[in-house]
Amino acid sequence: MRVQSLSLVAASAALIAPTTFPHAPHPLRPDAPARHLAGDPFRDAPARANRSGVRIGPVPERTAGPPAPPSRSGPGTGGRAGGGRAPVRAADLLAEVRDCTPVSRGRYRKDAGTPADIPVCGKRDAVYWKADLDIDCDGVPGDRCNSRSDPHFSPATAFTRSDGRPLDAERLPYVVVPEPSDVWDHRKDDVRGGSLAAVVHGDRVRYAVVGDVGPADLIGEASYAAAKALGVNADPHGGGAPSDVTYIVFKGSEVEPVEDVDAAEKEGERLVRKFMGGE
C-alpha cells in the first residue's frame, strides 16, 4: 500500500561489490521525477498521481492459512513448460542470484521508514533484487482495482498497452521499477516497459513484464495479477508480502504486445533456462 508524500530521500555514493546481498543502510539523494512511454523509454510521459509517494508495507493478516494452490489456467500457471519439460524450480533459479554484484550506486528502501539496504544486482543478462511485494492496482479500473478499493488508485500506468490504453493490474502480471535517479537508471541496463521479469516467492516462479514506475527511493512492487499468481494476498489496501520476493528482469528483452500473458510465460521460461545455462 502506498501513502502520498511530497518528499524523496537521497542517493548515495558507489558501493564496493560484495559477494552476497549486503544489508548496511545507505542514504539516498532526491532526483527529479521521470515518466516514460511504452515504445520510447527516453520520452517523458505525463506525470501520474500518487506515484511520487512513499509506501508502507502489507498489514499482517490475523490468521495464516495455507498458500493458494497453483492456478491451472491464466498467468504463470506453473504447468508443463514448452516442449513437455517441467517448469524451472524456484530453488534452482534462486541459486543463480544468491550472490550480488551491485549495479545501483546506492540502495533502496522497501517501504517508508525502513532502512535503505536493498541493492539492484546484476549479471550479464539480467538485473535482480530481493525485497517485499507491495500491490500496484493502478491502470484500468475493475472490480478489485479502483478508487474505492485503493485510496491511492491511479487510472494511469507509466507504460501502456499496444492500443495506448493503461495496463490492467487485475489481469496483467507486471512489476514496478523505481523511477530513474542517481541511485539507478533502469534504462541504462536495457530495462524498459515490456521487459520480461521472473518473480520468485516461496516455491513459485511466475513471469511478468515491467509495467509501471514507482518512487525513486523505494523498490518491491508488483501488480494485483502478479501477486495472485504468486499466491500472495492481493488486497490493494494491506495485502502483499513483507519479504522474500526476488525480482529478475532480463536485459534487452521485450514482450510484444506487452499485454500478451501467454507470450510472457513462454518467453520467460526460455530466458530463465538460458540464464541458468540450460539453453
PDB file of C-alpha atoms in Angstrom:
ATOM      1  CA  MET A   1       0.000   0.000   0.000  1.00  0.00           C
ATOM      2  CA  ARG A   2       1.293   3.455  -0.842  1.00  0.00           C
ATOM      3  CA  VAL A   3       0.796   6.697   1.100  1.00  0.00           C
ATOM      4  CA  GLN A   4       1.253  10.052  -0.614  1.00  0.00           C
ATOM      5  CA  SER A   5       4.234  12.170   0.348  1.00  0.00           C
ATOM      6  CA  LEU A   6       5.911  15.276  -1.004  1.00  0.00           C
ATOM      7  CA  SER A   7       9.439  14.283  -0.148  1.00  0.00           C
ATOM      8  CA  LEU A   8      12.027  11.877  -1.519  1.00  0.00           C
ATOM      9  CA  VAL A   9      15.121  10.752   0.303  1.00  0.00           C
ATOM     10  CA  ALA A  10      18.563  10.913  -1.016  1.00  0.00           C
ATOM     11  CA  ALA A  11      21.033   8.846  -3.235  1.00  0.00           C
ATOM     12  CA  SER A  12      24.456   7.635  -2.264  1.00  0.00           C
ATOM     13  CA  ALA A  13      27.996   7.005  -3.292  1.00  0.00           C
ATOM     14  CA  ALA A  14      29.049   3.909  -5.165  1.00  0.00           C
ATOM     15  CA  LEU A  15      29.210   0.601  -3.268  1.00  0.00           C
ATOM     16  CA  ILE A  16      32.059  -1.887  -3.309  1.00  0.00           C
ATOM     17  CA  ALA A  17      30.799  -5.037  -4.967  1.00  0.00           C
ATOM     18  CA  PRO A  18      30.177  -7.745  -2.339  1.00  0.00           C
ATOM     19  CA  THR A  19      29.733 -11.441  -2.919  1.00  0.00           C
ATOM     20  CA  THR A  20      26.382 -11.729  -1.145  1.00  0.00           C
ATOM     21  CA  PHE A  21      23.387  -9.450  -0.697  1.00  0.00           C
ATOM     22  CA  PRO A  22      24.586  -6.558   1.519  1.00  0.00           C
ATOM     23  CA  HIS A  23      22.490  -5.212   4.391  1.00  0.00           C
ATOM     24  CA  ALA A  24      24.038  -1.931   5.518  1.00  0.00           C
ATOM     25  CA  PRO A  25      21.684   1.036   5.003  1.00  0.00           C
ATOM     26  CA  HIS A  26      22.719   3.748   2.600  1.00  0.00           C
ATOM     27  CA  PRO A  27      21.164   7.220   2.298  1.00  0.00           C
ATOM     28  CA  LEU A  28      19.542   8.330  -0.934  1.00  0.00           C
ATOM     29  CA  ARG A  29      19.522  11.673  -2.699  1.00  0.00           C
ATOM     30  CA  PRO A  30      16.494  13.334  -4.300  1.00  0.00           C
ATOM     31  CA  ASP A  31      16.039  13.169  -8.033  1.00  0.00           C
ATOM     32  CA  ALA A  32      13.503  14.737 -10.368  1.00  0.00           C
ATOM     33  CA  PRO A  33      10.565  12.510 -11.378  1.00  0.00           C
ATOM     34  CA  ALA A  34      10.608  10.977 -14.832  1.00  0.00           C
ATOM     35  CA  ARG A  35       7.796   9.225 -16.690  1.00  0.00           C
ATOM     36  CA  HIS A  36       8.202   7.190 -19.843  1.00  0.00           C
ATOM     37  CA  LEU A  37       6.016   5.992 -22.651  1.00  0.00           C
ATOM     38  CA  ALA A  38       5.982   2.430 -23.948  1.00  0.00           C
ATOM     39  CA  GLY A  39       7.988   2.103 -27.153  1.00  0.00           C
ATOM     40  CA  ASP A  40      10.032   5.224 -26.396  1.00  0.00           C
ATOM     41  CA  PRO A  41      11.613   4.893 -22.940  1.00  0.00           C
ATOM     42  CA  PHE A  42      13.546   8.167 -23.195  1.00  0.00           C
ATOM     43  CA  ARG A  43      10.493  10.325 -23.957  1.00  0.00           C
ATOM     44  CA  ASP A  44       8.736  11.805 -20.965  1.00  0.00           C
ATOM     45  CA  ALA A  45       5.168  10.708 -20.363  1.00  0.00           C
ATOM     46  CA  PRO A  46       2.537  12.601 -18.358  1.00  0.00           C
ATOM     47  CA  ALA A  47       3.129  12.539 -14.616  1.00  0.00           C
ATOM     48  CA  ARG A  48       0.825  10.221 -12.668  1.00  0.00           C
ATOM     49  CA  ALA A  49      -0.984  10.898  -9.433  1.00  0.00           C
ATOM     50  CA  ASN A  50       0.366   9.426  -6.180  1.00  0.00           C
ATOM     51  CA  ARG A  51       3.431   7.870  -7.787  1.00  0.00           C
ATOM     52  CA  SER A  52       5.930  10.104  -6.002  1.00  0.00           C
ATOM     53  CA  GLY A  53       4.503   8.974  -2.668  1.00  0.00           C
ATOM     54  CA  VAL A  54       6.059   6.661  -0.134  1.00  0.00           C
ATOM     55  CA  ARG A  55       4.633   3.240   0.727  1.00  0.00           C
ATOM     56  CA  ILE A  56       4.041   1.315   3.882  1.00  0.00           C
ATOM     57  CA  GLY A  57       4.242  -2.438   3.918  1.00  0.00           C
ATOM     58  CA  PRO A  58       1.439  -5.009   3.988  1.00  0.00           C
ATOM     59  CA  VAL A  59      -0.819  -5.230   7.017  1.00  0.00           C
ATOM     60  CA  PRO A  60      -0.261  -8.541   8.868  1.00  0.00           C
ATOM     61  CA  GLU A  61      -3.164 -10.933   8.472  1.00  0.00           C
ATOM     62  CA  ARG A  62      -4.956 -12.145  11.610  1.00  0.00           C
ATOM     63  CA  THR A  63      -4.843 -15.749  10.504  1.00  0.00           C
ATOM     64  CA  ALA A  64      -2.404 -17.516   8.255  1.00  0.00           C
ATOM     65  CA  GLY A  65      -3.948 -20.116   6.021  1.00  0.00           C
ATOM     66  CA  PRO A  66      -2.214 -22.485   3.630  1.00  0.00           C
ATOM     67  CA  PRO A  67      -0.953 -20.977   0.364  1.00  0.00           C
ATOM     68  CA  ALA A  68      -3.363 -20.962  -2.531  1.00  0.00           C
ATOM     69  CA  PRO A  69      -2.888 -23.880  -4.938  1.00  0.00           C
ATOM     70  CA  PRO A  70      -1.306 -23.047  -8.279  1.00  0.00           C
ATOM     71  CA  SER A  71      -3.793 -21.939 -10.895  1.00  0.00           C
ATOM     72  CA  ARG A  72      -4.466 -24.340 -13.747  1.00  0.00           C
ATOM     73  CA  SER A  73      -5.041 -21.518 -16.189  1.00  0.00           C
ATOM     74  CA  GLY A  74      -4.155 -17.878 -16.626  1.00  0.00           C
ATOM     75  CA  PRO A  75      -0.859 -16.121 -15.937  1.00  0.00           C
ATOM     76  CA  GLY A  76       2.063 -18.075 -14.525  1.00  0.00           C
ATOM     77  CA  THR A  77       0.338 -21.430 -14.443  1.00  0.00           C
ATOM     78  CA  GLY A  78       3.367 -23.350 -13.278  1.00  0.00           C
ATOM     79  CA  GLY A  79       2.359 -26.216 -15.579  1.00  0.00           C
ATOM     80  CA  ARG A  80       4.472 -28.008 -18.121  1.00  0.00           C
ATOM     81  CA  ALA A  81       6.885 -25.799 -19.994  1.00  0.00           C
ATOM     82  CA  GLY A  82       7.232 -25.718 -23.756  1.00  0.00           C
ATOM     83  CA  GLY A  83       8.403 -28.985 -25.289  1.00  0.00           C
ATOM     84  CA  GLY A  84       6.984 -31.016 -22.395  1.00  0.00           C
ATOM     85  CA  ARG A  85       9.728 -30.012 -19.964  1.00  0.00           C
ATOM     86  CA  ALA A  86       8.948 -29.399 -16.308  1.00  0.00           C
ATOM     87  CA  PRO A  87       8.942 -25.727 -15.275  1.00  0.00           C
ATOM     88  CA  VAL A  88      12.047 -24.199 -13.732  1.00  0.00           C
ATOM     89  CA  ARG A  89      12.254 -24.795  -9.971  1.00  0.00           C
ATOM     90  CA  ALA A  90      12.342 -21.769  -7.686  1.00  0.00           C
ATOM     91  CA  ALA A  91      15.268 -23.151  -5.684  1.00  0.00           C
ATOM     92  CA  ASP A  92      17.386 -23.608  -8.804  1.00  0.00           C
ATOM     93  CA  LEU A  93      16.672 -20.108 -10.057  1.00  0.00           C
ATOM     94  CA  LEU A  94      17.362 -18.541  -6.653  1.00  0.00           C
ATOM     95  CA  ALA A  95      20.720 -20.297  -6.565  1.00  0.00           C
ATOM     96  CA  GLU A  96      21.691 -18.337  -9.685  1.00  0.00           C
ATOM     97  CA  VAL A  97      21.065 -14.996  -7.953  1.00  0.00           C
ATOM     98  CA  ARG A  98      22.345 -15.854  -4.479  1.00  0.00           C
ATOM     99  CA  ASP A  99      25.353 -13.545  -4.854  1.00  0.00           C
ATOM    100  CA  CYS A 100      25.170  -9.850  -5.636  1.00  0.00           C
ATOM    101  CA  THR A 101      27.326  -7.526  -7.679  1.00  0.00           C
ATOM    102  CA  PRO A 102      25.536  -4.174  -7.350  1.00  0.00           C
ATOM    103  CA  VAL A 103      24.721  -2.184 -10.461  1.00  0.00           C
ATOM    104  CA  SER A 104      22.955   0.502  -8.438  1.00  0.00           C
ATOM    105  CA  ARG A 105      25.061   3.291  -6.939  1.00  0.00           C
ATOM    106  CA  GLY A 106      23.013   3.229  -3.763  1.00  0.00           C
ATOM    107  CA  ARG A 107      20.331   1.178  -2.085  1.00  0.00           C
ATOM    108  CA  TYR A 108      16.567   1.277  -1.838  1.00  0.00           C
ATOM    109  CA  ARG A 109      14.023   1.098   0.939  1.00  0.00           C
ATOM    110  CA  LYS A 110      11.273  -1.497   0.697  1.00  0.00           C
ATOM    111  CA  ASP A 111       8.820   0.840   2.471  1.00  0.00           C
ATOM    112  CA  ALA A 112       8.764   4.288   4.019  1.00  0.00           C
ATOM    113  CA  GLY A 113      10.725   4.429   7.264  1.00  0.00           C
ATOM    114  CA  THR A 114      12.687   1.225   6.647  1.00  0.00           C
ATOM    115  CA  PRO A 115      16.470   1.072   6.137  1.00  0.00           C
ATOM    116  CA  ALA A 116      17.846   1.687   2.665  1.00  0.00           C
ATOM    117  CA  ASP A 117      19.515  -1.721   2.373  1.00  0.00           C
ATOM    118  CA  ILE A 118      18.344  -3.200  -0.944  1.00  0.00           C
ATOM    119  CA  PRO A 119      20.764  -3.020  -3.892  1.00  0.00           C
ATOM    120  CA  VAL A 120      19.948  -3.746  -7.504  1.00  0.00           C
ATOM    121  CA  CYS A 121      22.334  -6.504  -8.531  1.00  0.00           C
ATOM    122  CA  GLY A 122      23.415  -7.538 -11.984  1.00  0.00           C
ATOM    123  CA  LYS A 123      24.787 -10.235 -14.213  1.00  0.00           C
ATOM    124  CA  ARG A 124      25.426 -10.158 -17.921  1.00  0.00           C
ATOM    125  CA  ASP A 125      21.849 -10.951 -18.928  1.00  0.00           C
ATOM    126  CA  ALA A 126      19.740  -9.668 -16.043  1.00  0.00           C
ATOM    127  CA  VAL A 127      19.327  -7.332 -13.095  1.00  0.00           C
ATOM    128  CA  TYR A 128      17.716  -8.528  -9.881  1.00  0.00           C
ATOM    129  CA  TRP A 129      16.777  -7.560  -6.348  1.00  0.00           C
ATOM    130  CA  LYS A 130      15.229  -9.162  -3.285  1.00  0.00           C
ATOM    131  CA  ALA A 131      12.541  -7.159  -1.496  1.00  0.00           C
ATOM    132  CA  ASP A 132       8.932  -7.213  -0.368  1.00  0.00           C
ATOM    133  CA  LEU A 133       5.877  -7.088  -2.617  1.00  0.00           C
ATOM    134  CA  ASP A 134       3.515  -4.146  -2.378  1.00  0.00           C
ATOM    135  CA  ILE A 135       0.385  -4.201  -4.519  1.00  0.00           C
ATOM    136  CA  ASP A 136       0.167  -1.914  -7.542  1.00  0.00           C
ATOM    137  CA  CYS A 137      -3.503  -1.677  -8.517  1.00  0.00           C
ATOM    138  CA  ASP A 138      -3.153   1.208 -10.970  1.00  0.00           C
ATOM    139  CA  GLY A 139      -4.392   1.275 -14.545  1.00  0.00           C
ATOM    140  CA  VAL A 140      -7.731   0.201 -15.947  1.00  0.00           C
ATOM    141  CA  PRO A 141     -10.295   0.237 -13.109  1.00  0.00           C
ATOM    142  CA  GLY A 142     -12.014  -3.065 -12.373  1.00  0.00           C
ATOM    143  CA  ASP A 143     -13.844  -4.936  -9.653  1.00  0.00           C
ATOM    144  CA  ARG A 144     -10.719  -5.283  -7.467  1.00  0.00           C
ATOM    145  CA  CYS A 145      -8.628  -2.284  -8.518  1.00  0.00           C
ATOM    146  CA  ASN A 146     -10.436   1.030  -8.330  1.00  0.00           C
ATOM    147  CA  SER A 147     -10.627   4.246  -6.316  1.00  0.00           C
ATOM    148  CA  ARG A 148     -12.884   2.587  -3.730  1.00  0.00           C
ATOM    149  CA  SER A 149     -10.638  -0.397  -3.020  1.00  0.00           C
ATOM    150  CA  ASP A 150      -7.389   1.592  -3.195  1.00  0.00           C
ATOM    151  CA  PRO A 151      -7.361   5.167  -1.822  1.00  0.00           C
ATOM    152  CA  HIS A 152      -4.227   5.893  -3.863  1.00  0.00           C
ATOM    153  CA  PHE A 153      -5.506   4.350  -7.088  1.00  0.00           C
ATOM    154  CA  SER A 154      -4.393   5.983 -10.337  1.00  0.00           C
ATOM    155  CA  PRO A 155      -6.106   5.214 -13.677  1.00  0.00           C
ATOM    156  CA  ALA A 156      -2.748   5.566 -15.458  1.00  0.00           C
ATOM    157  CA  THR A 157       0.363   3.417 -15.700  1.00  0.00           C
ATOM    158  CA  ALA A 158       3.796   4.585 -16.801  1.00  0.00           C
ATOM    159  CA  PHE A 159       3.751   2.121 -19.693  1.00  0.00           C
ATOM    160  CA  THR A 160       0.752   1.307 -21.851  1.00  0.00           C
ATOM    161  CA  ARG A 161      -0.829  -1.482 -23.854  1.00  0.00           C
ATOM    162  CA  SER A 162      -0.352  -1.774 -27.598  1.00  0.00           C
ATOM    163  CA  ASP A 163      -3.509   0.303 -28.152  1.00  0.00           C
ATOM    164  CA  GLY A 164      -2.202   3.118 -25.949  1.00  0.00           C
ATOM    165  CA  ARG A 165      -4.514   2.432 -23.018  1.00  0.00           C
ATOM    166  CA  PRO A 166      -3.199   1.884 -19.460  1.00  0.00           C
ATOM    167  CA  LEU A 167      -2.307  -1.592 -18.281  1.00  0.00           C
ATOM    168  CA  ASP A 168      -4.800  -3.730 -16.369  1.00  0.00           C
ATOM    169  CA  ALA A 169      -3.370  -4.637 -12.958  1.00  0.00           C
ATOM    170  CA  GLU A 170      -6.140  -7.175 -12.300  1.00  0.00           C
ATOM    171  CA  ARG A 171      -5.305  -9.237 -15.376  1.00  0.00           C
ATOM    172  CA  LEU A 172      -1.708  -8.492 -16.333  1.00  0.00           C
ATOM    173  CA  PRO A 173       1.177  -9.633 -14.128  1.00  0.00           C
ATOM    174  CA  TYR A 174       3.609  -6.729 -14.114  1.00  0.00           C
ATOM    175  CA  VAL A 175       6.388  -5.435 -11.890  1.00  0.00           C
ATOM    176  CA  VAL A 176       7.308  -1.890 -10.931  1.00  0.00           C
ATOM    177  CA  VAL A 177      10.782  -0.361 -11.257  1.00  0.00           C
ATOM    178  CA  PRO A 178      11.910   2.779  -9.411  1.00  0.00           C
ATOM    179  CA  GLU A 179      11.912   5.950 -11.463  1.00  0.00           C
ATOM    180  CA  PRO A 180      15.368   6.776 -12.842  1.00  0.00           C
ATOM    181  CA  SER A 181      17.646   8.525 -10.369  1.00  0.00           C
ATOM    182  CA  ASP A 182      21.267   8.780  -9.307  1.00  0.00           C
ATOM    183  CA  VAL A 183      20.757   5.516  -7.462  1.00  0.00           C
ATOM    184  CA  TRP A 184      19.860   3.520 -10.565  1.00  0.00           C
ATOM    185  CA  ASP A 185      18.502   4.237 -14.032  1.00  0.00           C
ATOM    186  CA  HIS A 186      16.877   1.056 -15.348  1.00  0.00           C
ATOM    187  CA  ARG A 187      17.200   2.288 -18.941  1.00  0.00           C
ATOM    188  CA  LYS A 188      20.988   2.112 -18.746  1.00  0.00           C
ATOM    189  CA  ASP A 189      20.684  -1.622 -18.097  1.00  0.00           C
ATOM    190  CA  ASP A 190      18.390  -2.012 -21.126  1.00  0.00           C
ATOM    191  CA  VAL A 191      15.278  -2.420 -18.963  1.00  0.00           C
ATOM    192  CA  ARG A 192      12.123  -0.682 -20.140  1.00  0.00           C
ATOM    193  CA  GLY A 193       8.382  -1.069 -20.433  1.00  0.00           C
ATOM    194  CA  GLY A 194       7.577  -4.600 -21.611  1.00  0.00           C
ATOM    195  CA  SER A 195      10.857  -6.122 -20.437  1.00  0.00           C
ATOM    196  CA  LEU A 196      10.390  -9.684 -19.203  1.00  0.00           C
ATOM    197  CA  ALA A 197      10.686 -10.438 -15.479  1.00  0.00           C
ATOM    198  CA  ALA A 198      10.722 -13.631 -13.446  1.00  0.00           C
ATOM    199  CA  VAL A 199       9.339 -13.216  -9.926  1.00  0.00           C
ATOM    200  CA  VAL A 200      10.047 -15.824  -7.242  1.00  0.00           C
ATOM    201  CA  HIS A 201       8.258 -16.283  -3.925  1.00  0.00           C
ATOM    202  CA  GLY A 202       8.355 -19.480  -1.902  1.00  0.00           C
ATOM    203  CA  ASP A 203       8.361 -22.358  -4.372  1.00  0.00           C
ATOM    204  CA  ARG A 204       6.705 -20.399  -7.179  1.00  0.00           C
ATOM    205  CA  VAL A 205       8.273 -18.860 -10.267  1.00  0.00           C
ATOM    206  CA  ARG A 206       5.954 -16.591 -12.229  1.00  0.00           C
ATOM    207  CA  TYR A 207       6.516 -14.378 -15.238  1.00  0.00           C
ATOM    208  CA  ALA A 208       5.594 -10.740 -15.671  1.00  0.00           C
ATOM    209  CA  VAL A 209       6.518  -7.635 -17.628  1.00  0.00           C
ATOM    210  CA  VAL A 210       7.874  -4.292 -16.492  1.00  0.00           C
ATOM    211  CA  GLY A 211       4.686  -2.257 -16.435  1.00  0.00           C
ATOM    212  CA  ASP A 212       4.952   0.706 -14.099  1.00  0.00           C
ATOM    213  CA  VAL A 213       7.357   3.161 -12.481  1.00  0.00           C
ATOM    214  CA  GLY A 214       7.407   3.843  -8.750  1.00  0.00           C
ATOM    215  CA  PRO A 215       9.016   6.248  -6.270  1.00  0.00           C
ATOM    216  CA  ALA A 216      12.713   6.918  -6.757  1.00  0.00           C
ATOM    217  CA  ASP A 217      13.739   5.661  -3.319  1.00  0.00           C
ATOM    218  CA  LEU A 218      11.584   2.519  -2.990  1.00  0.00           C
ATOM    219  CA  ILE A 219      11.633  -0.938  -4.556  1.00  0.00           C
ATOM    220  CA  GLY A 220       9.469  -4.061  -4.326  1.00  0.00           C
ATOM    221  CA  GLU A 221       6.096  -3.699  -6.017  1.00  0.00           C
ATOM    222  CA  ALA A 222       4.020  -5.716  -8.482  1.00  0.00           C
ATOM    223  CA  SER A 223       0.509  -5.782  -9.898  1.00  0.00           C
ATOM    224  CA  TYR A 224      -2.583  -7.368  -8.379  1.00  0.00           C
ATOM    225  CA  ALA A 225      -2.391 -10.148 -11.001  1.00  0.00           C
ATOM    226  CA  ALA A 226       1.275 -10.851 -10.246  1.00  0.00           C
ATOM    227  CA  ALA A 227       0.528 -11.170  -6.534  1.00  0.00           C
ATOM    228  CA  LYS A 228      -2.355 -13.556  -7.218  1.00  0.00           C
ATOM    229  CA  ALA A 229      -0.154 -15.718  -9.434  1.00  0.00           C
ATOM    230  CA  LEU A 230       2.396 -15.950  -6.603  1.00  0.00           C
ATOM    231  CA  GLY A 231      -0.244 -16.923  -4.043  1.00  0.00           C
ATOM    232  CA  VAL A 232       0.172 -13.591  -2.219  1.00  0.00           C
ATOM    233  CA  ASN A 233      -2.713 -11.650  -0.657  1.00  0.00           C
ATOM    234  CA  ALA A 234      -3.509  -9.171  -3.444  1.00  0.00           C
ATOM    235  CA  ASP A 235      -5.706  -6.775  -1.447  1.00  0.00           C
ATOM    236  CA  PRO A 236      -4.506  -3.307  -2.535  1.00  0.00           C
ATOM    237  CA  HIS A 237      -5.246  -1.981   0.963  1.00  0.00           C
ATOM    238  CA  GLY A 238      -2.948  -4.016   3.208  1.00  0.00           C
ATOM    239  CA  GLY A 239      -2.081  -7.035   1.056  1.00  0.00           C
ATOM    240  CA  GLY A 240       1.291  -8.035  -0.316  1.00  0.00           C
ATOM    241  CA  ALA A 241       4.278  -9.966   1.019  1.00  0.00           C
ATOM    242  CA  PRO A 242       6.569  -8.445   3.680  1.00  0.00           C
ATOM    243  CA  SER A 243       9.793 -10.016   2.368  1.00  0.00           C
ATOM    244  CA  ASP A 244      11.486 -12.802   0.395  1.00  0.00           C
ATOM    245  CA  VAL A 245      10.315 -11.863  -3.093  1.00  0.00           C
ATOM    246  CA  THR A 246      13.004 -11.976  -5.790  1.00  0.00           C
ATOM    247  CA  TYR A 247      12.635  -9.977  -8.996  1.00  0.00           C
ATOM    248  CA  ILE A 248      14.785 -10.889 -12.014  1.00  0.00           C
ATOM    249  CA  VAL A 249      14.468  -8.637 -15.083  1.00  0.00           C
ATOM    250  CA  PHE A 250      16.127  -9.687 -18.321  1.00  0.00           C
ATOM    251  CA  LYS A 251      18.139  -7.044 -20.146  1.00  0.00           C
ATOM    252  CA  GLY A 252      17.088  -6.259 -23.709  1.00  0.00           C
ATOM    253  CA  SER A 253      14.011  -8.487 -23.501  1.00  0.00           C
ATOM    254  CA  GLU A 254      10.558  -7.465 -24.708  1.00  0.00           C
ATOM    255  CA  VAL A 255       7.089  -8.942 -24.701  1.00  0.00           C
ATOM    256  CA  GLU A 256       5.129  -7.627 -27.663  1.00  0.00           C
ATOM    257  CA  PRO A 257       2.354  -6.801 -27.275  1.00  0.00           C
ATOM    258  CA  VAL A 258       3.031  -6.069 -23.628  1.00  0.00           C
ATOM    259  CA  GLU A 259      -0.393  -7.399 -22.587  1.00  0.00           C
ATOM    260  CA  ASP A 260       0.183 -10.889 -24.055  1.00  0.00           C
ATOM    261  CA  VAL A 261       0.329 -13.031 -20.896  1.00  0.00           C
ATOM    262  CA  ASP A 262       0.887 -16.315 -22.758  1.00  0.00           C
ATOM    263  CA  ALA A 263       3.826 -14.838 -24.681  1.00  0.00           C
ATOM    264  CA  ALA A 264       5.368 -13.608 -21.424  1.00  0.00           C
ATOM    265  CA  GLU A 265       5.142 -17.052 -19.867  1.00  0.00           C
ATOM    266  CA  LYS A 266       6.648 -18.797 -22.885  1.00  0.00           C
ATOM    267  CA  GLU A 267       9.457 -16.262 -23.272  1.00  0.00           C
ATOM    268  CA  GLY A 268      10.041 -16.262 -19.521  1.00  0.00           C
ATOM    269  CA  GLU A 269      10.715 -19.994 -19.447  1.00  0.00           C
ATOM    270  CA  ARG A 270      13.116 -19.647 -22.365  1.00  0.00           C
ATOM    271  CA  LEU A 271      15.053 -16.746 -20.851  1.00  0.00           C
ATOM    272  CA  VAL A 272      15.257 -18.354 -17.418  1.00  0.00           C
ATOM    273  CA  ARG A 273      16.670 -21.569 -18.881  1.00  0.00           C
ATOM    274  CA  LYS A 274      19.192 -19.551 -20.861  1.00  0.00           C
ATOM    275  CA  PHE A 275      20.085 -17.546 -17.755  1.00  0.00           C
ATOM    276  CA  MET A 276      20.695 -20.794 -15.870  1.00  0.00           C
ATOM    277  CA  GLY A 277      22.880 -22.134 -18.653  1.00  0.00           C
ATOM    278  CA  GLY A 278      20.396 -24.711 -19.880  1.00  0.00           C
ATOM    279  CA  GLU A 279      19.903 -23.356 -23.381  1.00  0.00           C
TER     280      GLU A 279
END
